[in-house]
PDB file of C-alpha atoms in Angstrom:
ATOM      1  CA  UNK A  43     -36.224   1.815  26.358  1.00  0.00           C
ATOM      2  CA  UNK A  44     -37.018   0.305  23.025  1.00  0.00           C
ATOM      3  CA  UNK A  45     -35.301   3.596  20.889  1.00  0.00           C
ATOM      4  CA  UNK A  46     -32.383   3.072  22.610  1.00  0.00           C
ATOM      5  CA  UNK A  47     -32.502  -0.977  21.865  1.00  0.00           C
ATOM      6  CA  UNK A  48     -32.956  -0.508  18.528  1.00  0.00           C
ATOM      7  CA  UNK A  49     -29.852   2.402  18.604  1.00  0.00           C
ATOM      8  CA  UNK A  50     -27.819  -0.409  19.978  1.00  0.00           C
ATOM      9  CA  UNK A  51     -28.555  -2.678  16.840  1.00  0.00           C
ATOM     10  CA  UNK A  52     -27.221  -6.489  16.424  1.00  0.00           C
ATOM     11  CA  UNK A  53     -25.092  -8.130  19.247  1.00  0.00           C
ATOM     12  CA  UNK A  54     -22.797 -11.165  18.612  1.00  0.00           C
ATOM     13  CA  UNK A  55     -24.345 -13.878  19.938  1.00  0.00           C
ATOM     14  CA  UNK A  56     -20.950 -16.545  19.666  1.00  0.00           C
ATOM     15  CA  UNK A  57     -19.953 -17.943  22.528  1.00  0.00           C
ATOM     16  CA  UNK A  58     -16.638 -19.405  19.939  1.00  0.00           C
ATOM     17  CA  UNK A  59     -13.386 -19.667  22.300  1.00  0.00           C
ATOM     18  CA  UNK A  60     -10.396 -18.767  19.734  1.00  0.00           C
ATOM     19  CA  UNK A  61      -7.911 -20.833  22.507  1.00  0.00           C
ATOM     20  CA  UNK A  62      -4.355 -21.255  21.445  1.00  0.00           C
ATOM     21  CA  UNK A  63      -5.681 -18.647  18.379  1.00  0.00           C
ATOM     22  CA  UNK A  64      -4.020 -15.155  17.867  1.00  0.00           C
ATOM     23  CA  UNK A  65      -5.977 -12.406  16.709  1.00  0.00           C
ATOM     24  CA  UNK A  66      -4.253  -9.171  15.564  1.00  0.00           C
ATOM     25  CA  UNK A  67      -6.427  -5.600  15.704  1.00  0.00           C
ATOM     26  CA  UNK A  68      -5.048  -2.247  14.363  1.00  0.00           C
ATOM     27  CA  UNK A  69      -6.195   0.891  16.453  1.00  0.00           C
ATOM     28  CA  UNK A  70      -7.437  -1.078  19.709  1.00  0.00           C
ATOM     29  CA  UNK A  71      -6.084   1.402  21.915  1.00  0.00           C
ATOM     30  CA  UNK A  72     -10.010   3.386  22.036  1.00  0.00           C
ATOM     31  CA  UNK A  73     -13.393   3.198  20.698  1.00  0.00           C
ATOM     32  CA  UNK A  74     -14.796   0.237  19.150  1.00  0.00           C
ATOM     33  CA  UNK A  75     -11.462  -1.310  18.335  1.00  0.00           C
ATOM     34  CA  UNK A  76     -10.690  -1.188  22.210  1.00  0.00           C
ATOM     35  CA  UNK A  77     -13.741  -2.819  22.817  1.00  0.00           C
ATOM     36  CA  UNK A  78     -13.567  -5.703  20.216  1.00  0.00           C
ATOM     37  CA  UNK A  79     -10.105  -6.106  22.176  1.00  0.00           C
ATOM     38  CA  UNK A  80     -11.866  -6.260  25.357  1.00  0.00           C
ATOM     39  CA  UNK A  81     -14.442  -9.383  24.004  1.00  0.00           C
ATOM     40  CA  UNK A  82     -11.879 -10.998  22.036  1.00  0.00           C
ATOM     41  CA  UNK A  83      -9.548 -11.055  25.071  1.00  0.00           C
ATOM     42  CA  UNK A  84     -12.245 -12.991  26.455  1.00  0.00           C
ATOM     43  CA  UNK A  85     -11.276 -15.938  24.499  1.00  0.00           C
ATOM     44  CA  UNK A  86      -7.877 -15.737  23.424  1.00  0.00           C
ATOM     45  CA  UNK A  87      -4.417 -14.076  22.674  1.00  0.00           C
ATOM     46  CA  UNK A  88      -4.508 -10.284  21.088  1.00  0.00           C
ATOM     47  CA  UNK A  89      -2.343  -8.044  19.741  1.00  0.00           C
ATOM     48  CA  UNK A  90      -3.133  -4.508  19.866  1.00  0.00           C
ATOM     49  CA  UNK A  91      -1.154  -2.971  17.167  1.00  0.00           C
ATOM     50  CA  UNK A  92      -1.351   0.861  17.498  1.00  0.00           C
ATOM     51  CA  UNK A  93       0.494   4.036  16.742  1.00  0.00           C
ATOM     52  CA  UNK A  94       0.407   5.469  20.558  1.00  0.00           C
ATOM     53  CA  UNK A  95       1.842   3.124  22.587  1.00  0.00           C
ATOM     54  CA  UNK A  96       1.219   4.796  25.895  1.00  0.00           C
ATOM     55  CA  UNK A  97      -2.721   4.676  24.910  1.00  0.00           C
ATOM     56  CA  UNK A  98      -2.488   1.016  24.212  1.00  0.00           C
ATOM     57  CA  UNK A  99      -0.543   0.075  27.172  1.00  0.00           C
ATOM     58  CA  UNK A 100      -2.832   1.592  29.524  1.00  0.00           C
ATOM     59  CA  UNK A 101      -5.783   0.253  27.400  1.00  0.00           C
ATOM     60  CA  UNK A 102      -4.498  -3.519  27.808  1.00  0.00           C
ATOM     61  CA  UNK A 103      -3.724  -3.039  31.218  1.00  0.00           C
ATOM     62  CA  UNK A 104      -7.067  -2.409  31.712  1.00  0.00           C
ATOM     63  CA  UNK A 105      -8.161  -5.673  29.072  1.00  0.00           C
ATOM     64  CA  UNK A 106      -5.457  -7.618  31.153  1.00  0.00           C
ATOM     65  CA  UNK A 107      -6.814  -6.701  34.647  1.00  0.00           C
ATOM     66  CA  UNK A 108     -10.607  -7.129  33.165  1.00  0.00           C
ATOM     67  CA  UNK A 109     -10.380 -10.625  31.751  1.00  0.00           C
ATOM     68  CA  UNK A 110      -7.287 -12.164  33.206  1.00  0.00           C
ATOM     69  CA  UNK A 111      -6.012 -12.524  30.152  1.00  0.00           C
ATOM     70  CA  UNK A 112      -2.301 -12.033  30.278  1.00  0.00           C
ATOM     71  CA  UNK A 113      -1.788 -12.630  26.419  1.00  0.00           C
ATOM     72  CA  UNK A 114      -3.204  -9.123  25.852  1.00  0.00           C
ATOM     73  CA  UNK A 115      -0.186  -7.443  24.012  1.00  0.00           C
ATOM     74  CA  UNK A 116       0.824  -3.825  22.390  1.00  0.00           C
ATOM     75  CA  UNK A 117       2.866  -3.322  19.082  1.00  0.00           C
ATOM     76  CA  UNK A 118       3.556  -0.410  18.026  1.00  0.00           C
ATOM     77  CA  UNK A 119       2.308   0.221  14.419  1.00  0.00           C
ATOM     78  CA  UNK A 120       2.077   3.680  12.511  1.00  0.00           C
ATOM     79  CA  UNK A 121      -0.378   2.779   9.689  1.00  0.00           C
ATOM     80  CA  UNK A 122       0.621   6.004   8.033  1.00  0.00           C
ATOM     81  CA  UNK A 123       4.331   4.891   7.560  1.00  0.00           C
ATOM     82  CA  UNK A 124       4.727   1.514   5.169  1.00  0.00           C
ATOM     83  CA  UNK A 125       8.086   1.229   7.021  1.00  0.00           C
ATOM     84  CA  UNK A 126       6.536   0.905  10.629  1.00  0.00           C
ATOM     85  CA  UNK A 127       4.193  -1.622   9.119  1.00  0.00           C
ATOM     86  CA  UNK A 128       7.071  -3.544   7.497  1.00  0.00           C
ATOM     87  CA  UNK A 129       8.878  -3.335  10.894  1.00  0.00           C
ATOM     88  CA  UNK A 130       5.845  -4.781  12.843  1.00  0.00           C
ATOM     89  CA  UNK A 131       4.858  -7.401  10.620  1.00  0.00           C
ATOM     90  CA  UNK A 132       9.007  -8.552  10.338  1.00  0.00           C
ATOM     91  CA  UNK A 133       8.984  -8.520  14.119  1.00  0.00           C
ATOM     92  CA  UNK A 134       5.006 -10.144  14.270  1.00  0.00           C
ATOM     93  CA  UNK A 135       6.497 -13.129  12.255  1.00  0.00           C
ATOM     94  CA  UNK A 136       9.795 -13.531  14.543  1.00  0.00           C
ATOM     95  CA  UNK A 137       7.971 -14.086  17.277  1.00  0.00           C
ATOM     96  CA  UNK A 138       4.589 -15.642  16.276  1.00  0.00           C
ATOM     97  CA  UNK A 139       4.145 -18.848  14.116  1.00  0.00           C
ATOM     98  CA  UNK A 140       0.393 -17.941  13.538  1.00  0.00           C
ATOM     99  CA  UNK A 141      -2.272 -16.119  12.670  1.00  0.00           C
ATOM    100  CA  UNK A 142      -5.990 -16.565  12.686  1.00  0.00           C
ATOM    101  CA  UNK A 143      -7.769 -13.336  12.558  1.00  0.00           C
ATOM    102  CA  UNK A 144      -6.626 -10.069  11.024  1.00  0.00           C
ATOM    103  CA  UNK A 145      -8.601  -6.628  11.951  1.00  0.00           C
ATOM    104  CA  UNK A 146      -8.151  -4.245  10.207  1.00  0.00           C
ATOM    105  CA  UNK A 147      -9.722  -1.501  12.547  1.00  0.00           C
ATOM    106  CA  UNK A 148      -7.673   1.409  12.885  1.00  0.00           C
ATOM    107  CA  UNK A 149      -8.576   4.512  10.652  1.00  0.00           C
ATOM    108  CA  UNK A 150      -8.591   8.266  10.627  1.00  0.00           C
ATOM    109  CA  UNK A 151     -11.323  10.542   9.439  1.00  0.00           C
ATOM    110  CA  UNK A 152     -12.001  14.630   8.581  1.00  0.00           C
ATOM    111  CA  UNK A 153      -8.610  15.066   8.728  1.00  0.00           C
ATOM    112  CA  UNK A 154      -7.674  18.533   6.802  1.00  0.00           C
ATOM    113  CA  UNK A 155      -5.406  17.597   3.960  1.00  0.00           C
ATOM    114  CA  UNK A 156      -2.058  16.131   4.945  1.00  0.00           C
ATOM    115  CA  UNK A 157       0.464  13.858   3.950  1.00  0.00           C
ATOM    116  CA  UNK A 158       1.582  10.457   5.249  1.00  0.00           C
ATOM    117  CA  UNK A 159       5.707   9.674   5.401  1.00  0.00           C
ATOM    118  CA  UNK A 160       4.884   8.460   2.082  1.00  0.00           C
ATOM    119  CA  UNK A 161       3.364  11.039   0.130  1.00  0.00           C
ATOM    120  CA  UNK A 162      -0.143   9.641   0.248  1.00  0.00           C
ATOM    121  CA  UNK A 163      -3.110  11.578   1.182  1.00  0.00           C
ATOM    122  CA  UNK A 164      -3.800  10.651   5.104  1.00  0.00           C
ATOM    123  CA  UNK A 165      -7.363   9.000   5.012  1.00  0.00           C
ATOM    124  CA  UNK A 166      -6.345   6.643   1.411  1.00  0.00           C
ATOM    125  CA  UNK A 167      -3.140   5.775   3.115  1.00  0.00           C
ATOM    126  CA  UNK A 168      -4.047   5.425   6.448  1.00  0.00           C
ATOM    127  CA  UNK A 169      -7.386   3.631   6.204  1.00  0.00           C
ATOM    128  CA  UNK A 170      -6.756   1.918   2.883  1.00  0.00           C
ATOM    129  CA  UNK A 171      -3.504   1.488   1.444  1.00  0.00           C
ATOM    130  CA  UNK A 172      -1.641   0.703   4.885  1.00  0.00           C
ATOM    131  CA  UNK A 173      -4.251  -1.944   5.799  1.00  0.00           C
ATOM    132  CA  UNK A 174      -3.619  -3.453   2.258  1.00  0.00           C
ATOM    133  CA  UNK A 175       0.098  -3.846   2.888  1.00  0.00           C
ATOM    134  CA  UNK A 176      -0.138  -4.742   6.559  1.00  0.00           C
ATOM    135  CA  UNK A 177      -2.562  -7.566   4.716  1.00  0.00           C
ATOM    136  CA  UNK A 178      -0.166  -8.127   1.682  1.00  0.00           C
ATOM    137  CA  UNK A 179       2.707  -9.296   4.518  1.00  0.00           C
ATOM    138  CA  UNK A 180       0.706 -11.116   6.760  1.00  0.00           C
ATOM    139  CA  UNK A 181      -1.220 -13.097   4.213  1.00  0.00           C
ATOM    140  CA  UNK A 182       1.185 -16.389   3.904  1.00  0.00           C
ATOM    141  CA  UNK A 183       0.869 -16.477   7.329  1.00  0.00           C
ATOM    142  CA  UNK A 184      -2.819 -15.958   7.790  1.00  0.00           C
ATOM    143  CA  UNK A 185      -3.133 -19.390   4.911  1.00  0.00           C
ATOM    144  CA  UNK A 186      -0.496 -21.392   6.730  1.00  0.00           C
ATOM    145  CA  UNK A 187      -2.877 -20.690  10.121  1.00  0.00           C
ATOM    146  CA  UNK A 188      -6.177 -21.517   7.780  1.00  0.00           C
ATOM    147  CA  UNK A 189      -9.212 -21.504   8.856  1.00  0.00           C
ATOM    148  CA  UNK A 190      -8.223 -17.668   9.050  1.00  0.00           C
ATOM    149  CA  UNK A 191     -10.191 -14.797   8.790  1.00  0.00           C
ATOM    150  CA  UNK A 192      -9.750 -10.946   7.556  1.00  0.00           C
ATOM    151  CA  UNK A 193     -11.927  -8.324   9.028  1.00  0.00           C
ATOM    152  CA  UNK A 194     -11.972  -5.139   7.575  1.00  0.00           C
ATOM    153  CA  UNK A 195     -13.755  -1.866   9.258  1.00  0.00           C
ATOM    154  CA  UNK A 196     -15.447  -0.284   6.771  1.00  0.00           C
ATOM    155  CA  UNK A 197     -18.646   2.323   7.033  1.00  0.00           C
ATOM    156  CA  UNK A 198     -22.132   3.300   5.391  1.00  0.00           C
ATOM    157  CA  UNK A 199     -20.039   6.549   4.285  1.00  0.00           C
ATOM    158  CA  UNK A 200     -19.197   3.812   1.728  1.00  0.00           C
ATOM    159  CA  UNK A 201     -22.213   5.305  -0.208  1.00  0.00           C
ATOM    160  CA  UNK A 202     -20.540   8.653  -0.683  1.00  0.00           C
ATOM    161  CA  UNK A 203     -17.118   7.397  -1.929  1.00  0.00           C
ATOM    162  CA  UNK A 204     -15.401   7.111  -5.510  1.00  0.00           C
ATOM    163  CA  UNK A 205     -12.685   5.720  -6.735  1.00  0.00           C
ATOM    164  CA  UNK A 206     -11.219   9.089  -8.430  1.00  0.00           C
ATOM    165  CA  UNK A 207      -8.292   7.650  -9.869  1.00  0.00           C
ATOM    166  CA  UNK A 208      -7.117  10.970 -12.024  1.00  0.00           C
ATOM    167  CA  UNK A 209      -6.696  12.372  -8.467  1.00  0.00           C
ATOM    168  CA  UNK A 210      -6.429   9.711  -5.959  1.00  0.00           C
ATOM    169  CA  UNK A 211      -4.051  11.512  -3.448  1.00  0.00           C
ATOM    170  CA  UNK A 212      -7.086  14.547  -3.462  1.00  0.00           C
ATOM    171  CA  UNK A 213      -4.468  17.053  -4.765  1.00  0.00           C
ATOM    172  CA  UNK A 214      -6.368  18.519  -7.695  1.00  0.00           C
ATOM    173  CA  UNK A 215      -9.683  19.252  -4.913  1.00  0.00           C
ATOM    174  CA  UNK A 216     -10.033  17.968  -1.480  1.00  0.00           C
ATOM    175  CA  UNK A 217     -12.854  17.894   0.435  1.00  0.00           C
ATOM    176  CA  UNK A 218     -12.405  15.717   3.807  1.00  0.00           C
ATOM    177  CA  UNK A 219     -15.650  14.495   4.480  1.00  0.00           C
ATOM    178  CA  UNK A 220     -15.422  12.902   0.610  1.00  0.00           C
ATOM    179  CA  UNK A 221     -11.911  12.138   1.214  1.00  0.00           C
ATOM    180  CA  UNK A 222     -13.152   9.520   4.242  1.00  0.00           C
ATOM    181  CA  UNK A 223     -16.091   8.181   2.144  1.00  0.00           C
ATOM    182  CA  UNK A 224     -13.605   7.622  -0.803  1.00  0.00           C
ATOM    183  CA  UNK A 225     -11.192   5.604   1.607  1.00  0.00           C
ATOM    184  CA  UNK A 226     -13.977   3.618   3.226  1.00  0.00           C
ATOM    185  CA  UNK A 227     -15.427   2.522  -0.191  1.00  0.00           C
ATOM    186  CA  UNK A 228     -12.230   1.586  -1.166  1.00  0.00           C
ATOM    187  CA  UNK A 229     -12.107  -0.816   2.050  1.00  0.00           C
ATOM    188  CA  UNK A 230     -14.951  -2.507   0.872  1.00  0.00           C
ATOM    189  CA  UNK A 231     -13.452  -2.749  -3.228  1.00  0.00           C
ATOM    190  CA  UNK A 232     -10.057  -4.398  -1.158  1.00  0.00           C
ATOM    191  CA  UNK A 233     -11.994  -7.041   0.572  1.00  0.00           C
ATOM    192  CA  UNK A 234     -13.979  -7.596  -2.321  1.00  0.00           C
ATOM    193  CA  UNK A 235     -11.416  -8.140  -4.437  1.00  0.00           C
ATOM    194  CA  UNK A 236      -9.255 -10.241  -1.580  1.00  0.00           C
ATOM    195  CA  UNK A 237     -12.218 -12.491  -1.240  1.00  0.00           C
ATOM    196  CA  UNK A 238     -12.316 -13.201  -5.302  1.00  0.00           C
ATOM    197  CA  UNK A 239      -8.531 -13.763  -4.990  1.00  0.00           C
ATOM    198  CA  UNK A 240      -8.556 -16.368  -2.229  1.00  0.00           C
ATOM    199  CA  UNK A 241     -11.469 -18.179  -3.554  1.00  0.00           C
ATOM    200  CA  UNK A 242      -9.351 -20.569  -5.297  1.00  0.00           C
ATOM    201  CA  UNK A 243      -9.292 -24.157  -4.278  1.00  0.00           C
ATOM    202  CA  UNK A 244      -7.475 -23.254  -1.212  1.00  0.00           C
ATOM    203  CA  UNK A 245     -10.392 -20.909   0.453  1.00  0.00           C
ATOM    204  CA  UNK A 246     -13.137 -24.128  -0.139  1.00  0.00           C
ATOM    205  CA  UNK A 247     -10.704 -26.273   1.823  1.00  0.00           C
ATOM    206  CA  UNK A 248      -9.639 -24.989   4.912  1.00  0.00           C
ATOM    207  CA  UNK A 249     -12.299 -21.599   5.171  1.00  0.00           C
ATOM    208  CA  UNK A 250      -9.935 -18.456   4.733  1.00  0.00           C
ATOM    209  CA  UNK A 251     -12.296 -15.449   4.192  1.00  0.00           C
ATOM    210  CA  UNK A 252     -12.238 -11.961   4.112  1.00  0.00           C
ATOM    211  CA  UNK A 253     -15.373  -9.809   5.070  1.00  0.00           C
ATOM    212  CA  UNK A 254     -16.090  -5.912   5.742  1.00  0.00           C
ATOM    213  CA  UNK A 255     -18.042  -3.805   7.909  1.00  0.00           C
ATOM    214  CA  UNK A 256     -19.776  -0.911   9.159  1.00  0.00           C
ATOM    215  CA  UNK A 257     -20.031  -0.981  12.418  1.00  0.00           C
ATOM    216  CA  UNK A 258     -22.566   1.611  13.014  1.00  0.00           C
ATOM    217  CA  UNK A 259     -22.893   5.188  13.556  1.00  0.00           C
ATOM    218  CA  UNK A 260     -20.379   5.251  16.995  1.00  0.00           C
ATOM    219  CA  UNK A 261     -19.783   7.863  19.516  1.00  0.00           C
ATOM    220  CA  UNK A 262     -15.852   7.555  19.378  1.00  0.00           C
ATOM    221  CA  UNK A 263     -12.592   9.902  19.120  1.00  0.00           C
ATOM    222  CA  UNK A 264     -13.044   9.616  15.329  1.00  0.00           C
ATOM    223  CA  UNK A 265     -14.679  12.494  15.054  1.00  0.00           C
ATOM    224  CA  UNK A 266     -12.069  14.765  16.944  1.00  0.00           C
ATOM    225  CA  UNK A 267     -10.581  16.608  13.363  1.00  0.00           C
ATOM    226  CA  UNK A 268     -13.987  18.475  13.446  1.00  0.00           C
ATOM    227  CA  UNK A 269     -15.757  20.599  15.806  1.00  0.00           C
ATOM    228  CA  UNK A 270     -18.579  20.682  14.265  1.00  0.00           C
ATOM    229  CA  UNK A 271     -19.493  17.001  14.373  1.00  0.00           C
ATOM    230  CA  UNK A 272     -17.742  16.569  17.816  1.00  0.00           C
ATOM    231  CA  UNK A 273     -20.391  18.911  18.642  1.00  0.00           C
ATOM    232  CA  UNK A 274     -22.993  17.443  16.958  1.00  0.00           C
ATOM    233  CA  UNK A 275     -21.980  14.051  18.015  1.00  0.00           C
ATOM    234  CA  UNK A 276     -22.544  15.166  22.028  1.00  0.00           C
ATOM    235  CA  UNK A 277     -26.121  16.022  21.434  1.00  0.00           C
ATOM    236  CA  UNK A 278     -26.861  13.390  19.357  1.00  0.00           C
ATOM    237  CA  UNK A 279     -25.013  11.258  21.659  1.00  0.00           C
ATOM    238  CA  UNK A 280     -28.369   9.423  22.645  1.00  0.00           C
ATOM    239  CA  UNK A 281     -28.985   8.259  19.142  1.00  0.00           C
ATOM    240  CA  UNK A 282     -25.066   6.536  18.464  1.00  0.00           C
ATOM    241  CA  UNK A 283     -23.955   3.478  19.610  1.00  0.00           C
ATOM    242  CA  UNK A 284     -21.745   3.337  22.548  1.00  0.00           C
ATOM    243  CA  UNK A 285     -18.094   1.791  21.324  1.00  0.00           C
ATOM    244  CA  UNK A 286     -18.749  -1.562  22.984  1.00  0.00           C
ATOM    245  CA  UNK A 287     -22.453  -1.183  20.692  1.00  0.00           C
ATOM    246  CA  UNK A 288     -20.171  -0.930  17.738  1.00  0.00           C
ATOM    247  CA  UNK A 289     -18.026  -3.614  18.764  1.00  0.00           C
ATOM    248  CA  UNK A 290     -20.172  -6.185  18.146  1.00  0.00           C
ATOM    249  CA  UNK A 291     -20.132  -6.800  13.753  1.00  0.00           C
ATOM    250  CA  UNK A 292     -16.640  -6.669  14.571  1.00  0.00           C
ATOM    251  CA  UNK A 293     -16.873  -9.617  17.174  1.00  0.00           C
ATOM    252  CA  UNK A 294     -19.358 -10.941  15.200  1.00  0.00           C
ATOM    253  CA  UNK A 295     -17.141 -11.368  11.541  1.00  0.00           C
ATOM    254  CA  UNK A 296     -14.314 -12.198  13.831  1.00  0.00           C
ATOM    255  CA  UNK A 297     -15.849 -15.803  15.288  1.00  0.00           C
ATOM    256  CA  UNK A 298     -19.647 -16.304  14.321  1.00  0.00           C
ATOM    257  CA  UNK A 299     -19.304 -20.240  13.614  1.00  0.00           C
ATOM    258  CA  UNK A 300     -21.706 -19.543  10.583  1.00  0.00           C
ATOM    259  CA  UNK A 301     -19.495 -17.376   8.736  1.00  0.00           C
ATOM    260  CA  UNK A 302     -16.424 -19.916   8.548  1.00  0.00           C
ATOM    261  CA  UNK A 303     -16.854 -20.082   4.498  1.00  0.00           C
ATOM    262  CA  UNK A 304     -18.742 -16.495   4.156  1.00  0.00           C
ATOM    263  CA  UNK A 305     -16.186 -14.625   2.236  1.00  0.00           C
ATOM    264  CA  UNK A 306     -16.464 -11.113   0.259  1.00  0.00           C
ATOM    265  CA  UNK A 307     -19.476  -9.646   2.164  1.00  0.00           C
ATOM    266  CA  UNK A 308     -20.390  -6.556   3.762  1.00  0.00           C
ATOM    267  CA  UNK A 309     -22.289  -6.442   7.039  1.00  0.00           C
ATOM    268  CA  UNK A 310     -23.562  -4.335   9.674  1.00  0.00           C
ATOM    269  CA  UNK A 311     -25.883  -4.873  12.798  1.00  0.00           C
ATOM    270  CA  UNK A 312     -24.357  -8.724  13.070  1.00  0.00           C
ATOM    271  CA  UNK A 313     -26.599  -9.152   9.293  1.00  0.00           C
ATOM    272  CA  UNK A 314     -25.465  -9.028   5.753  1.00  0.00           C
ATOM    273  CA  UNK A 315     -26.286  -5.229   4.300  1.00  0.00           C
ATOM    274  CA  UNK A 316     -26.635  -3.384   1.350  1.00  0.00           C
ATOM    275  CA  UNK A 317     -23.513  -2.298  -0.983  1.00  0.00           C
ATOM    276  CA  UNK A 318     -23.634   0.568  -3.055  1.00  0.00           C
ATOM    277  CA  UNK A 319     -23.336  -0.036  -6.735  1.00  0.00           C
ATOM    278  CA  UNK A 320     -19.570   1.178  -6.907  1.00  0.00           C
ATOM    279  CA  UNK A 321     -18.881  -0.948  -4.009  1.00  0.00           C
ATOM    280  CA  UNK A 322     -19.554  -3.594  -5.993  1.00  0.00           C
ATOM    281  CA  UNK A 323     -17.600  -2.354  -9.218  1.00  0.00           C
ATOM    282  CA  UNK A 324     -15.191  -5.759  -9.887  1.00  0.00           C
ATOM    283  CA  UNK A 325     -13.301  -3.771 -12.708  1.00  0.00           C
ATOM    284  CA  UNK A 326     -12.819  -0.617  -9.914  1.00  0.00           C
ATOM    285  CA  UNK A 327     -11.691  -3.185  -7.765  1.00  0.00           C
ATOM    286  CA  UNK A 328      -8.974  -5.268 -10.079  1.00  0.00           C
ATOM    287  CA  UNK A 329      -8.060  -1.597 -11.026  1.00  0.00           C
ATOM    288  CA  UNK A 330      -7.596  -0.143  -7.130  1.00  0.00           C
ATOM    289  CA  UNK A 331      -5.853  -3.659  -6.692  1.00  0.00           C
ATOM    290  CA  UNK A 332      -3.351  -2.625  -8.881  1.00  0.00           C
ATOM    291  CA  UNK A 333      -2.864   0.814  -8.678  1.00  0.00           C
ATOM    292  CA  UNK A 334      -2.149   0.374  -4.725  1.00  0.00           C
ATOM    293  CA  UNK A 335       0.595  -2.095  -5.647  1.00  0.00           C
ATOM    294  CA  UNK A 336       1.775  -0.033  -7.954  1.00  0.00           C
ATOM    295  CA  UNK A 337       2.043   2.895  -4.917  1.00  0.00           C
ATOM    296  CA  UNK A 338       3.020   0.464  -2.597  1.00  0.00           C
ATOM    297  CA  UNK A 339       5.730  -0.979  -4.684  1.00  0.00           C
ATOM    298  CA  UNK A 340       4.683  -4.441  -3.995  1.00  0.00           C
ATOM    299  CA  UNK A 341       3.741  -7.474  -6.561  1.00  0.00           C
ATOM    300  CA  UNK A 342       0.883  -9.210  -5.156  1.00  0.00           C
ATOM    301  CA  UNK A 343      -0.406 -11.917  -7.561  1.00  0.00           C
TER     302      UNK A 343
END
């Protein structure tokens, strides 16, 4: 029916082969990051870089079997521990001599308040500062690979976020519905902010861009921290996209031929969309920029 068409929103329409390309997605084990595995498997080699490596096998068994794809393959990568990312980018570079897109998919969300191994509050250092340092070590190779492209999975809960930097790790007040907003506007600050930074001469040469998303309102596992919207995700279900639904701005930033030199946008339903004023803050973002180096103890000029 047409409800249910217009539920589904956008679909990626590129038929764009990525042959002899290697994409890398975080969290492509389930939901829409398994399914943007699934397409992109379709047309070349992809690394599913995940925290539970059971889950991802026996997703990319299934990818494998599906597309007959045999470069379909699992990393293990704990976004919420900057020395697992360090160890899977070390070993990533070892064995690979490029990289041509970069998803940054994985995230976490109504988690009650805990603590990555490093001290920061789990949706900002799952969802935002880990995908900034898993970017930060994979750049140089991303620009030797150029044209090379930097997805990051953002949401509309963009709207509800701030930047609170007198209490960025939530431990003054902590509210976790806030807490995921906050980390998914910073997303869209980062690639912001990325885009600016590789706009130099080198991006209007060889296309290296960076662009965010929101992928829709999905019926996923994201939800599982909360009863209440697990529960009101079931009989809503009719009204969310299905994961593969919500694969497809994903798909769509990964390869669309027409965004080769589109950098620093936001998009959702396969179209450009509307930021919110603070997601388009340039002083927030130079300041975020710095402040997660700072955390991160990394100097990225």
């Amino acid at each position: 029916p047409s409800c249910r068409r217009y539920v589904a929103g956008g679909r990626c329409k590129s038929t764009a082969r990525l042959e002899g390309k290697v994409v890398i997605i975080t969290g492509a084990n389930t939901g829409i990051g398994k399914e943007t595995a699934r397409d992109l498997a379709q047309r070349g080699k992809v690394i599913i870089a995940c925290r539970d490596i059971a889950k991802a096998e026996a997703a990319a068994s299934e990818i494998r079997a599906e597309t007959g794809n045999q470069q379909v393959i699992v990393k293990k990568l704990d976004l919420a521990d900057t020395k697992s990312i360090r160890e899977f980018a070390e070993n990533f570079l070892a064995e690979e001599k490029k990289l041509h897109v970069l998803i940054n998919n994985a995230g976490v969300m109504l988690c009650p308040y805990s603590k990555t191994a490093d001290g920061f509050e789990m949706h900002l250092g799952v969802n935002h500062l880990g995908h900034f340092l898993l970017t930060f070590l994979l750049l140089e190779c991303l620009k030797q690979s150029a044209p090379a492209r930097i997805v990051n999975v953002s949401s509309l809960a963009h709207h509800g976020g701030r930047i609170r930097f007198h209490d960025l790790q939530g431990e003054k007040s902590y509210n976790r519905g806030l807490a995921y907003c906050h980390s998914k506007l910073a997303n869209v600050l980062f690639t912001r902010e990325l885009a600016r930074r590789l706009q130099g001469k080198f991006q209007r040469q060889v296309g290296f861009t960076a662009n965010a998303l929101h992928p829709g309102s999905v019926s996923s596992e994201l939800v599982r921290h909360s009863f209440v919207m697990t529960w009101l995700w079931k009989i809503f279900s009719f009204f969310l996209k299905t994961p593969c639904e919500g694969a497809q701005t994903s798909i769509y930033c990964a390869v669309a031929e027409e965004l080769e030199s589109v950098t620093g946008q936001y998009f959702s339903d396969c179209q450009p969309a509307y930021v919110s004023p603070r997601g388009r803050d340039d002083e927030t973002a130079k300041k975020l920029w710095s402040v997660s180096c700072e955390l991160l103890g990394i100097q990225w000029d």
